[in-house]
Short mmCIF file of C-alpha atoms in Angstrom, two decimals:
data_model
loop_
_atom_site.label_atom_id
_atom_site.label_comp_id
_atom_site.label_asym_id
_atom_site.label_seq_id
_atom_site.Cartn_x
_atom_site.Cartn_y
_atom_site.Cartn_z
CA MET L 1 56.55 99.21 91.31
CA GLU L 2 58.13 97.42 88.36
CA ASN L 3 59.41 100.65 86.87
CA ILE L 4 61.60 101.55 89.82
CA VAL L 5 65.27 101.09 88.88
CA VAL L 6 66.92 102.88 91.82
CA GLU L 7 65.68 102.71 95.38
CA ILE L 8 67.62 104.30 98.23
CA GLU L 9 66.47 104.00 101.82
CA HIS L 10 67.94 105.90 104.76
CA LEU L 11 71.44 106.06 103.32
CA LYS L 12 74.13 107.21 105.75
CA LYS L 13 77.81 107.87 105.22
CA TYR L 14 80.20 109.42 107.72
CA PHE L 15 83.87 110.24 107.24
CA GLY L 16 85.15 110.29 110.80
CA ASN L 17 83.04 112.87 112.60
CA ASN L 18 81.94 114.45 109.34
CA LYS L 19 78.34 113.38 108.68
CA VAL L 20 78.25 113.61 104.88
CA LEU L 21 75.02 111.71 104.23
CA GLU L 22 72.66 111.65 107.19
CA ASP L 23 69.44 110.19 105.82
CA ILE L 24 68.86 110.04 102.09
CA SER L 25 65.92 108.20 100.58
CA PHE L 26 64.47 108.35 97.08
CA LYS L 27 63.20 106.27 94.19
CA LEU L 28 63.90 106.66 90.52
CA GLU L 29 61.77 105.30 87.71
CA LYS L 30 63.01 103.83 84.45
CA GLY L 31 63.55 106.48 81.78
CA LYS L 32 63.51 109.39 84.23
CA ASN L 33 66.23 111.88 85.15
CA LEU L 34 66.78 112.92 88.75
CA VAL L 35 68.97 115.98 89.24
CA VAL L 36 70.69 116.32 92.63
CA LEU L 37 71.71 119.80 93.72
CA GLY L 38 73.54 120.89 96.84
CA LYS L 39 76.41 122.99 98.10
CA SER L 40 79.98 121.85 97.47
CA GLY L 41 80.88 119.15 99.97
CA SER L 42 77.25 118.30 100.65
CA GLY L 43 77.79 114.67 99.66
CA LYS L 44 76.31 114.58 96.15
CA SER L 45 79.27 112.77 94.60
CA VAL L 46 79.51 110.48 97.65
CA LEU L 47 75.88 109.53 97.03
CA ILE L 48 76.45 108.27 93.48
CA LYS L 49 79.76 106.65 94.42
CA CYS L 50 77.86 104.67 97.07
CA LEU L 51 75.49 103.48 94.33
CA VAL L 52 78.26 101.81 92.31
CA GLY L 53 80.15 100.50 95.31
CA LEU L 54 83.12 102.88 95.05
CA ILE L 55 82.29 104.02 98.58
CA LYS L 56 80.70 101.72 101.14
CA PRO L 57 77.80 103.34 102.99
CA ASP L 58 77.62 103.09 106.79
CA ALA L 59 73.90 102.34 106.85
CA GLY L 60 70.88 102.19 104.59
CA LYS L 61 69.70 100.17 101.66
CA ILE L 62 70.59 100.57 97.97
CA ILE L 63 68.52 98.62 95.48
CA LEU L 64 69.58 98.88 91.85
CA LEU L 65 67.60 97.11 89.12
CA GLY L 66 65.92 95.03 91.82
CA LYS L 67 69.17 93.94 93.47
CA ASN L 68 70.29 94.96 96.94
CA ILE L 69 73.96 95.77 96.42
CA ALA L 70 74.82 94.75 99.98
CA ASP L 71 73.91 91.14 99.05
CA LEU L 72 76.17 91.03 95.99
CA ASP L 73 79.65 89.51 95.93
CA GLU L 74 82.41 91.06 93.81
CA LYS L 75 81.39 89.12 90.69
CA GLY L 76 77.74 90.04 91.12
CA MET L 77 78.63 93.68 91.67
CA ASN L 78 80.77 93.72 88.53
CA GLU L 79 77.90 92.23 86.52
CA LEU L 80 75.55 94.89 87.88
CA ARG L 81 78.08 97.65 87.14
CA LYS L 82 77.92 96.73 83.46
CA LYS L 83 74.29 97.86 83.46
CA ILE L 84 75.20 101.17 85.06
CA GLY L 85 77.09 103.93 83.29
CA PHE L 86 79.13 106.48 85.20
CA LEU L 87 80.35 109.74 83.71
CA PHE L 88 83.05 111.19 85.95
CA GLN L 89 83.56 114.89 86.53
CA SER L 90 86.92 114.76 84.75
CA ALA L 91 85.58 112.24 82.18
CA ALA L 92 88.32 109.89 83.48
CA LEU L 93 89.50 108.84 80.02
CA TYR L 94 92.46 106.46 80.10
CA ASP L 95 95.40 108.69 79.16
CA SER L 96 97.53 105.91 77.73
CA MET L 97 94.84 104.72 75.31
CA THR L 98 93.39 106.23 72.14
CA VAL L 99 89.71 107.18 71.99
CA ARG L 100 89.02 103.89 70.21
CA GLU L 101 90.77 101.86 72.93
CA ASN L 102 88.96 103.84 75.62
CA LEU L 103 85.62 102.91 74.09
CA GLU L 104 86.62 99.31 73.51
CA PHE L 105 87.68 98.91 77.13
CA PRO L 106 84.19 98.22 78.60
CA LEU L 107 83.62 95.66 75.79
CA ARG L 108 86.71 93.59 76.56
CA ASP L 109 84.85 91.01 78.66
CA ASN L 110 82.47 90.23 75.81
CA LYS L 111 84.56 87.58 74.03
CA GLU L 112 81.76 86.77 71.57
CA LEU L 113 81.99 90.17 69.94
CA LYS L 114 83.80 90.07 66.61
CA LYS L 115 86.28 92.77 65.64
CA VAL L 116 83.86 94.28 63.11
CA GLU L 117 81.02 94.33 65.64
CA ARG L 118 83.28 95.96 68.19
CA GLU L 119 84.33 98.58 65.66
CA ASN L 120 80.69 99.27 64.77
CA LEU L 121 79.73 99.70 68.42
CA VAL L 122 82.59 102.16 68.95
CA LYS L 123 81.62 104.15 65.85
CA GLU L 124 77.95 104.13 66.83
CA ALA L 125 78.73 105.40 70.34
CA LEU L 126 80.91 108.18 68.94
CA LYS L 127 78.22 109.04 66.40
CA ASN L 128 75.72 109.40 69.25
CA VAL L 129 77.90 112.11 70.78
CA GLY L 130 78.83 113.65 67.43
CA LEU L 131 82.56 112.87 67.55
CA GLU L 132 83.30 110.19 64.96
CA GLU L 133 86.35 112.04 63.68
CA VAL L 134 88.40 111.74 66.90
CA ILE L 135 88.42 107.92 66.97
CA ASP L 136 92.19 107.58 66.68
CA GLU L 137 93.20 110.57 68.78
CA MET L 138 94.66 110.52 72.26
CA PRO L 139 92.63 112.04 75.14
CA SER L 140 95.33 114.70 75.62
CA GLU L 141 94.55 116.02 72.14
CA LEU L 142 90.90 116.69 72.98
CA SER L 143 89.25 119.78 74.46
CA GLY L 144 87.35 119.62 77.77
CA GLY L 145 83.98 119.40 76.02
CA MET L 146 85.23 116.69 73.65
CA ARG L 147 86.62 114.69 76.58
CA LYS L 148 83.22 114.83 78.26
CA ARG L 149 81.54 113.65 75.06
CA VAL L 150 84.00 110.79 74.62
CA GLY L 151 83.46 109.90 78.29
CA LEU L 152 79.75 109.86 77.59
CA ALA L 153 80.27 107.68 74.52
CA ARG L 154 82.25 105.21 76.68
CA THR L 155 79.48 105.32 79.26
CA ILE L 156 76.72 104.47 76.77
CA ILE L 157 78.60 101.86 74.75
CA LEU L 158 77.27 99.03 76.94
CA LYS L 159 73.77 100.52 76.68
CA PRO L 160 73.31 100.87 80.44
CA GLU L 161 69.90 101.06 82.07
CA ILE L 162 71.04 103.68 84.56
CA ILE L 163 73.56 106.47 84.01
CA LEU L 164 75.17 108.45 86.82
CA TYR L 165 76.54 111.85 85.85
CA ASP L 166 78.99 113.52 88.24
CA GLU L 167 78.93 117.23 87.42
CA PRO L 168 78.81 116.75 83.65
CA THR L 169 79.08 120.46 82.77
CA THR L 170 81.65 121.61 85.33
CA GLY L 171 84.54 123.53 83.77
CA LEU L 172 82.84 123.99 80.43
CA ASP L 173 81.74 127.22 78.75
CA PRO L 174 77.98 127.97 78.68
CA ILE L 175 77.55 126.88 75.05
CA THR L 176 79.33 123.54 75.50
CA SER L 177 77.50 123.05 78.82
CA LYS L 178 74.20 123.45 77.01
CA GLU L 179 75.30 121.01 74.31
CA ILE L 180 76.24 118.41 76.95
CA SER L 181 72.91 118.94 78.76
CA GLN L 182 71.03 118.44 75.50
CA LEU L 183 73.10 115.37 74.79
CA ILE L 184 72.10 113.93 78.18
CA LEU L 185 68.48 114.54 77.28
CA ALA L 186 68.92 113.00 73.82
CA ILE L 187 70.51 109.87 75.33
CA GLN L 188 67.64 109.56 77.82
CA LYS L 189 65.13 109.70 74.98
CA LYS L 190 67.04 107.38 72.64
CA PHE L 191 67.93 104.64 75.13
CA ASN L 192 65.17 105.20 77.71
CA THR L 193 67.79 105.29 80.47
CA ALA L 194 67.24 106.48 84.00
CA ALA L 195 69.84 108.96 85.21
CA ILE L 196 71.01 110.66 88.36
CA ILE L 197 72.71 113.93 87.51
CA ILE L 198 74.86 115.67 90.09
CA THR L 199 75.31 119.29 89.15
CA HIS L 200 75.69 122.91 90.23
CA ASP L 201 74.58 124.11 86.83
CA ILE L 202 70.96 125.29 87.06
CA GLU L 203 70.65 125.49 83.28
CA CYS L 204 71.72 121.84 83.05
CA ALA L 205 69.19 120.98 85.75
CA ARG L 206 66.44 122.88 83.92
CA ILE L 207 67.14 121.08 80.64
CA THR L 208 67.59 117.55 81.99
CA ALA L 209 65.51 117.16 85.17
CA ASN L 210 62.32 115.19 85.39
CA SER L 211 62.65 115.59 89.11
CA LEU L 212 65.03 117.50 91.33
CA MET L 213 66.38 116.96 94.82
CA ILE L 214 68.43 119.32 96.95
CA ILE L 215 70.71 117.94 99.66
CA LYS L 216 71.21 119.98 102.84
CA ASP L 217 73.04 118.76 105.94
CA GLY L 218 73.14 115.23 104.57
CA LYS L 219 69.40 115.07 104.07
CA SER L 220 67.02 115.68 101.23
CA ALA L 221 65.80 119.26 101.80
CA ILE L 222 63.25 119.21 99.00
CA GLU L 223 62.21 116.98 96.12
CA GLY L 224 59.92 117.73 93.19
CA SER L 225 59.84 118.91 89.63
CA PHE L 226 62.14 121.74 88.54
CA GLU L 227 59.24 124.22 88.61
CA GLU L 228 58.07 123.14 92.06
CA VAL L 229 61.54 123.32 93.61
CA SER L 230 62.51 126.58 91.89
CA GLN L 231 59.37 128.27 93.23
CA SER L 232 60.07 127.19 96.80
CA LYS L 233 59.55 129.96 99.34
CA ASP L 234 62.51 128.68 101.40
CA LYS L 235 65.20 131.34 101.06
CA TRP L 236 68.10 128.85 101.08
CA ILE L 237 66.53 126.68 98.40
CA HIS L 238 65.53 129.67 96.32
CA SER L 239 69.11 130.97 96.38
CA PHE L 240 70.14 128.10 94.05
CA PHE L 241 67.94 129.54 91.30
CA GLU L 242 68.92 133.21 91.59
CA MET M 1 120.14 115.56 153.56
CA SER M 2 119.81 118.80 151.71
CA ASN M 3 116.48 120.50 151.35
CA GLU M 4 117.29 122.00 147.97
CA SER M 5 114.27 121.79 145.69
CA VAL M 6 114.76 120.75 142.09
CA ILE M 7 113.56 123.39 139.66
CA ILE M 8 111.86 121.84 136.67
CA ASN M 9 111.62 123.95 133.58
CA PRO M 10 108.15 123.34 132.06
CA GLU M 11 109.43 124.25 128.58
CA ILE M 12 111.98 121.42 128.66
CA ILE M 13 109.32 118.95 129.76
CA GLU M 14 107.02 120.15 127.00
CA LYS M 15 109.78 119.75 124.43
CA LYS M 16 110.56 116.23 125.65
CA ILE M 17 106.90 115.22 125.56
CA SER M 18 106.58 116.71 122.09
CA SER M 19 109.62 114.82 120.78
CA LEU M 20 108.34 111.63 122.43
CA ASN M 21 104.96 112.12 120.73
CA SER M 22 106.53 112.69 117.34
CA PHE M 23 108.70 109.60 117.81
CA GLN M 24 105.60 107.60 118.73
CA LYS M 25 103.75 108.95 115.69
CA GLY M 26 106.68 108.12 113.45
CA LEU M 27 106.79 104.59 114.80
CA THR M 28 103.03 104.15 114.36
CA ASP M 29 103.21 105.50 110.80
CA PHE M 30 106.06 103.12 110.02
CA PHE M 31 104.19 100.04 111.25
CA GLU M 32 101.00 101.17 109.50
CA GLU M 33 102.97 101.50 106.26
CA VAL M 34 104.53 98.06 106.71
CA SER M 35 101.10 96.58 107.42
CA ALA M 36 99.54 98.25 104.36
CA LEU M 37 102.43 97.09 102.15
CA THR M 38 102.06 93.54 103.47
CA HIS M 39 98.35 93.57 102.66
CA PHE M 40 99.12 94.93 99.20
CA THR M 41 101.64 92.13 98.62
CA ILE M 42 99.19 89.47 99.81
CA HIS M 43 96.53 90.97 97.52
CA PHE M 44 99.00 90.68 94.62
CA PHE M 45 99.68 86.99 95.29
CA LYS M 46 95.94 86.33 95.59
CA GLU M 47 95.23 87.98 92.24
CA VAL M 48 98.25 86.85 90.21
CA PHE M 49 97.20 83.20 89.98
CA LEU M 50 93.49 83.84 89.43
CA PRO M 51 91.90 84.37 86.03
CA PRO M 52 91.24 86.51 84.09
CA TYR M 53 94.88 86.81 83.02
CA GLU M 54 95.59 90.15 81.38
CA TRP M 55 98.14 88.83 78.86
CA LYS M 56 97.77 91.73 76.43
CA GLU M 57 98.40 94.33 79.13
CA PHE M 58 101.25 92.23 80.55
CA LEU M 59 102.98 92.12 77.16
CA LYS M 60 102.42 95.85 76.68
CA GLN M 61 103.94 96.58 80.08
CA SER M 62 106.85 94.19 79.41
CA PHE M 63 107.56 96.15 76.23
CA LEU M 64 107.35 99.51 78.00
CA ILE M 65 109.26 98.42 81.10
CA GLY M 66 111.81 96.13 79.47
CA TYR M 67 112.44 97.12 75.87
CA LYS M 68 112.16 100.86 76.51
CA SER M 69 114.73 100.64 79.33
CA MET M 70 117.33 98.87 77.20
CA PRO M 71 119.15 101.96 75.85
CA LEU M 72 119.63 103.39 79.36
CA VAL M 73 120.73 100.05 80.81
CA GLY M 74 123.01 99.44 77.83
CA ILE M 75 124.77 102.82 78.05
CA THR M 76 125.15 102.55 81.80
CA GLY M 77 126.45 98.99 81.57
CA PHE M 78 129.00 99.96 78.91
CA ILE M 79 130.31 102.92 80.91
CA MET M 80 130.35 100.80 84.08
CA GLY M 81 132.55 98.12 82.43
CA LEU M 82 134.82 100.68 80.81
CA VAL M 83 135.34 102.80 83.94
CA LEU M 84 135.82 99.81 86.22
CA THR M 85 138.52 98.46 83.91
CA ILE M 86 140.34 101.78 83.58
CA GLN M 87 140.18 102.40 87.34
CA ALA M 88 141.38 98.88 88.16
CA ARG M 89 144.41 99.02 85.88
CA PRO M 90 146.80 101.14 88.02
CA THR M 91 146.27 99.00 91.14
CA MET M 92 146.49 95.73 89.21
CA SER M 93 149.66 96.96 87.46
CA THR M 94 151.29 97.56 90.84
CA PHE M 95 150.95 93.84 91.55
CA GLY M 96 151.77 92.89 87.99
CA ALA M 97 148.32 91.39 87.66
CA GLU M 98 147.05 93.20 84.57
CA SER M 99 146.17 89.91 82.97
CA TRP M 100 143.65 89.36 85.76
CA ILE M 101 141.67 92.50 84.90
CA PRO M 102 139.12 90.79 82.60
CA ALA M 103 138.38 88.10 85.18
CA MET M 104 138.17 90.56 88.06
CA VAL M 105 135.88 92.93 86.17
CA ALA M 106 133.68 90.05 85.00
CA VAL M 107 133.20 88.69 88.51
CA SER M 108 132.50 92.19 89.86
CA ILE M 109 129.99 92.99 87.16
CA VAL M 110 128.17 89.67 87.10
CA ARG M 111 128.02 89.06 90.84
CA GLU M 112 127.36 92.50 92.23
CA ILE M 113 127.76 95.72 90.30
CA GLY M 114 125.69 94.74 87.26
CA PRO M 115 122.58 93.59 89.16
CA VAL M 116 122.67 96.38 91.75
CA ILE M 117 123.42 99.29 89.39
CA THR M 118 120.88 98.07 86.83
CA ALA M 119 118.27 97.62 89.58
CA LEU M 120 118.92 101.15 90.85
CA ILE M 121 118.57 102.60 87.36
CA PHE M 122 115.46 100.48 86.91
CA ALA M 123 114.06 101.84 90.18
CA GLY M 124 114.74 105.39 89.01
CA LYS M 125 113.20 104.96 85.59
CA VAL M 126 110.52 102.30 85.97
CA GLY M 127 109.66 102.62 89.69
CA SER M 128 109.10 106.36 89.47
CA GLY M 129 107.24 105.95 86.17
CA ILE M 130 104.85 103.39 87.61
CA GLY M 131 104.38 105.44 90.80
CA ALA M 132 103.61 108.64 88.88
CA GLU M 133 101.39 106.91 86.32
CA LEU M 134 99.24 105.12 88.87
CA ALA M 135 99.01 108.16 91.14
CA SER M 136 97.93 110.25 88.17
CA MET M 137 95.34 107.60 87.25
CA LYS M 138 94.04 107.72 90.79
CA VAL M 139 93.88 111.52 90.91
CA THR M 140 92.00 111.71 87.61
CA GLU M 141 89.59 108.93 88.69
CA GLN M 142 90.76 106.55 85.95
CA ILE M 143 91.10 103.71 88.46
CA ASP M 144 87.54 104.35 89.67
CA ALA M 145 86.36 104.44 86.05
CA MET M 146 87.93 101.02 85.49
CA GLU M 147 86.22 99.65 88.59
CA VAL M 148 82.76 100.94 87.64
CA SER M 149 83.14 99.45 84.17
CA GLY M 150 83.30 96.01 85.82
CA THR M 151 87.08 95.51 85.45
CA ASN M 152 89.23 94.62 88.43
CA PRO M 153 91.73 97.53 88.39
CA PHE M 154 94.17 95.77 90.72
CA ASN M 155 94.42 92.82 88.37
CA TYR M 156 94.63 94.97 85.25
CA ILE M 157 97.00 97.67 86.48
CA VAL M 158 98.99 96.35 89.44
CA VAL M 159 99.44 92.63 88.73
CA THR M 160 100.56 93.20 85.13
CA ARG M 161 103.11 95.86 86.07
CA ILE M 162 104.64 93.94 88.97
CA ALA M 163 104.84 90.75 86.88
CA ALA M 164 106.42 92.64 83.97
CA ALA M 165 108.97 94.32 86.26
CA THR M 166 109.83 90.97 87.90
CA ILE M 167 110.49 89.26 84.58
CA MET M 168 112.07 92.15 82.68
CA LEU M 169 114.74 93.20 85.20
CA PRO M 170 116.70 89.89 85.06
CA LEU M 171 116.74 90.14 81.26
CA LEU M 172 117.93 93.73 81.45
CA VAL M 173 120.65 92.75 83.93
CA ILE M 174 121.90 89.98 81.59
CA ILE M 175 121.98 92.44 78.68
CA GLY M 176 123.59 95.14 80.87
CA ASP M 177 126.26 92.70 82.07
CA ALA M 178 127.05 91.60 78.51
CA ILE M 179 127.38 95.21 77.34
CA GLY M 180 129.40 96.00 80.48
CA LEU M 181 131.88 93.27 79.53
CA CYS M 182 132.14 94.78 76.06
CA GLY M 183 132.95 98.12 77.74
CA SER M 184 135.59 96.35 79.78
CA TYR M 185 137.08 94.84 76.60
CA LEU M 186 137.42 98.37 75.22
CA GLY M 187 138.94 99.55 78.53
CA VAL M 188 141.54 96.77 78.45
CA ASN M 189 142.48 97.65 74.89
CA ILE M 190 142.91 101.35 75.53
CA GLN M 191 146.32 100.69 77.08
CA GLY M 192 146.90 97.14 76.00
CA ASP M 193 146.30 94.67 73.24
CA VAL M 194 144.06 91.75 74.10
CA SER M 195 142.07 89.93 71.46
CA PHE M 196 138.30 89.59 71.79
CA HIS M 197 138.66 85.80 71.96
CA LEU M 198 141.30 85.89 74.69
CA PHE M 199 139.38 88.49 76.70
CA PHE M 200 136.22 86.42 76.82
CA LEU M 201 138.19 83.22 77.38
CA GLN M 202 139.56 84.83 80.55
CA VAL M 203 136.12 86.15 81.51
CA PHE M 204 134.29 82.83 81.17
CA GLY M 205 137.24 80.92 82.59
CA LYS M 206 136.73 82.64 85.92
CA LEU M 207 132.94 82.76 86.02
CA ASP M 208 131.28 79.89 87.86
CA PHE M 209 127.72 78.70 88.03
CA SER M 210 127.78 79.94 91.64
CA ASP M 211 128.64 83.42 90.38
CA VAL M 212 125.89 83.64 87.81
CA MET M 213 122.89 81.89 89.36
CA PRO M 214 122.57 83.73 92.70
CA ALA M 215 123.06 87.01 90.83
CA VAL M 216 120.28 86.15 88.37
CA ILE M 217 117.94 84.90 91.09
CA LYS M 218 118.29 88.04 93.18
CA THR M 219 117.40 90.23 90.20
CA PHE M 220 113.91 88.65 90.15
CA PHE M 221 113.48 89.92 93.71
CA PHE M 222 114.88 93.34 92.76
CA GLY M 223 112.39 93.56 89.89
CA PHE M 224 109.54 92.45 92.11
CA ALA M 225 110.48 95.04 94.74
CA VAL M 226 110.67 97.88 92.22
CA GLY M 227 107.32 96.95 90.64
CA LEU M 228 105.65 96.38 94.01
CA ILE M 229 106.80 99.66 95.58
CA GLY M 230 105.99 101.68 92.44
CA CYS M 231 102.49 100.22 92.28
CA TYR M 232 101.91 100.49 96.03
CA LYS M 233 102.94 104.14 96.20
CA GLY M 234 100.98 105.06 93.07
CA TYR M 235 97.84 103.06 93.87
CA ASN M 236 97.66 104.54 97.38
CA ALA M 237 98.59 108.09 96.43
CA ASN M 238 96.74 110.92 98.09
CA LYS M 239 94.42 112.90 95.91
CA GLY M 240 95.81 115.99 94.23
CA THR M 241 98.75 116.71 91.97
CA GLU M 242 101.06 116.89 94.98
CA GLY M 243 100.30 113.21 95.57
CA VAL M 244 101.65 112.32 92.10
CA GLY M 245 105.06 113.86 92.80
CA LYS M 246 105.22 112.34 96.25
CA ALA M 247 104.31 108.89 94.93
CA ALA M 248 106.99 109.03 92.21
CA ASN M 249 109.63 110.23 94.66
CA ALA M 250 108.72 107.74 97.38
CA ALA M 251 108.68 104.91 94.83
CA VAL M 252 112.32 105.58 93.84
CA VAL M 253 113.56 106.08 97.39
CA PHE M 254 111.90 103.00 98.90
CA ALA M 255 112.58 100.76 95.91
CA SER M 256 116.29 101.72 95.94
CA LEU M 257 116.49 101.09 99.66
CA LEU M 258 114.77 97.75 99.24
CA VAL M 259 117.21 96.79 96.48
CA PHE M 260 120.12 97.24 98.90
CA ILE M 261 118.34 95.34 101.68
CA ILE M 262 117.54 92.43 99.34
CA ASP M 263 121.13 92.48 98.08
CA MET M 264 122.45 92.29 101.63
CA ILE M 265 120.19 89.30 102.40
CA ALA M 266 121.11 87.65 99.09
CA VAL M 267 124.84 88.00 99.80
CA GLN M 268 124.40 86.46 103.25
CA LEU M 269 122.39 83.57 101.85
CA THR M 270 124.85 82.99 99.01
CA SER M 271 127.78 82.90 101.45
CA LEU M 272 125.83 80.50 103.63
CA PHE M 273 125.19 78.06 100.77
CA ASN M 274 128.68 78.41 99.33
#
């Protein structure tokens, strides 16, 4: 299908004797959000780190935007990474840089961009997350929710086709969590991005998921819409929604 | 022949096996560390000559590593020159060789004390700073964030810092030596009366090209070692806040040790060529 932007086939990743990912397969269409649930240590973060090449899988196939990442050299992988956004659990803002410099960082390879254009892109990205006023502040001066928003602004500045969210609402209060979840949804609608969202937050999953997958013992235990999965008669799966 | 049987205490054997195992583990860890450091160094030399060159970051790091270390190096250099002069006076007076103090202090500072002391201070300030900064970047996934944004983090973070440390330390040593000689001038004049002109005439009269050049050349290696160890320890830090402290501490200890080892080799080579 032309609309498929992420295709994973029989992905495996072991750390020593610890079988983290045993056999994961799924497809994700353009403009759709897939939420991945699972217990802590079930390999959810490992899964998305395999997608961007931060962790090398032991077996399986990863096709992103029609390209098999195993066939790409370092340059090719870096080009592909520019079309993929990644929001880290801790937001991973560069401590030594201001918010402006953080947002300009992904643009540094684009030498054709003029200073004014760069400035406009930074302001536009911050406007999209509702934080224009913090442009000259340091990350240490921001609250947890603001850091996540700035991280999201940095993620969307290159207008990626796929965004990977690693526990976007962890450590935030319920109100801020809801705001971040709604922001994820707003970005999906505005930019028509596909996203894989790793979370423990059922409210976040409910707001953002077009489809939902639960990982158990390194395998996909169930996949379907939020309603389908939440009404599962399997006790273990149902316990996520209680 | 006696039929006495030898009684073997199993606890002693267990202890010996255990100490043998820990020795073996220590040896394996050491060679693994050396191998990893060698790979890291080779990686640096592969990246340093390849574009893209991160000039902006290199200049920023040169400012932070070099300029920001100047007050500490300056104060230390001044005290070093002053104390050395004051301490040397009684012994030199015994031989009636007070007039040789400026020359003796100058040779000591320029050839040995200046480069080594400055390098050790540099290892303490810059090496630990780099180690802690990089380890903290690793723990908070900033290095991963750089990688997924399509930037080569090794080139951006490691190459720039090692290059800046390599180039900045010789400059700091030259400045530290100069300030150290000023401290010595003050030390000479505490109990004597030597003009500035005469003092430096005696200093430069005794300093040879063979005193200055080897000392300057070895400081490039000191700087490289401090930058390399700081980056290596930080970049390979274990996850968690404990890893940050360990990286900073290990960076200072290993960089300082390496400074002495390089100095020992440099002295041997200098003697050989002289």
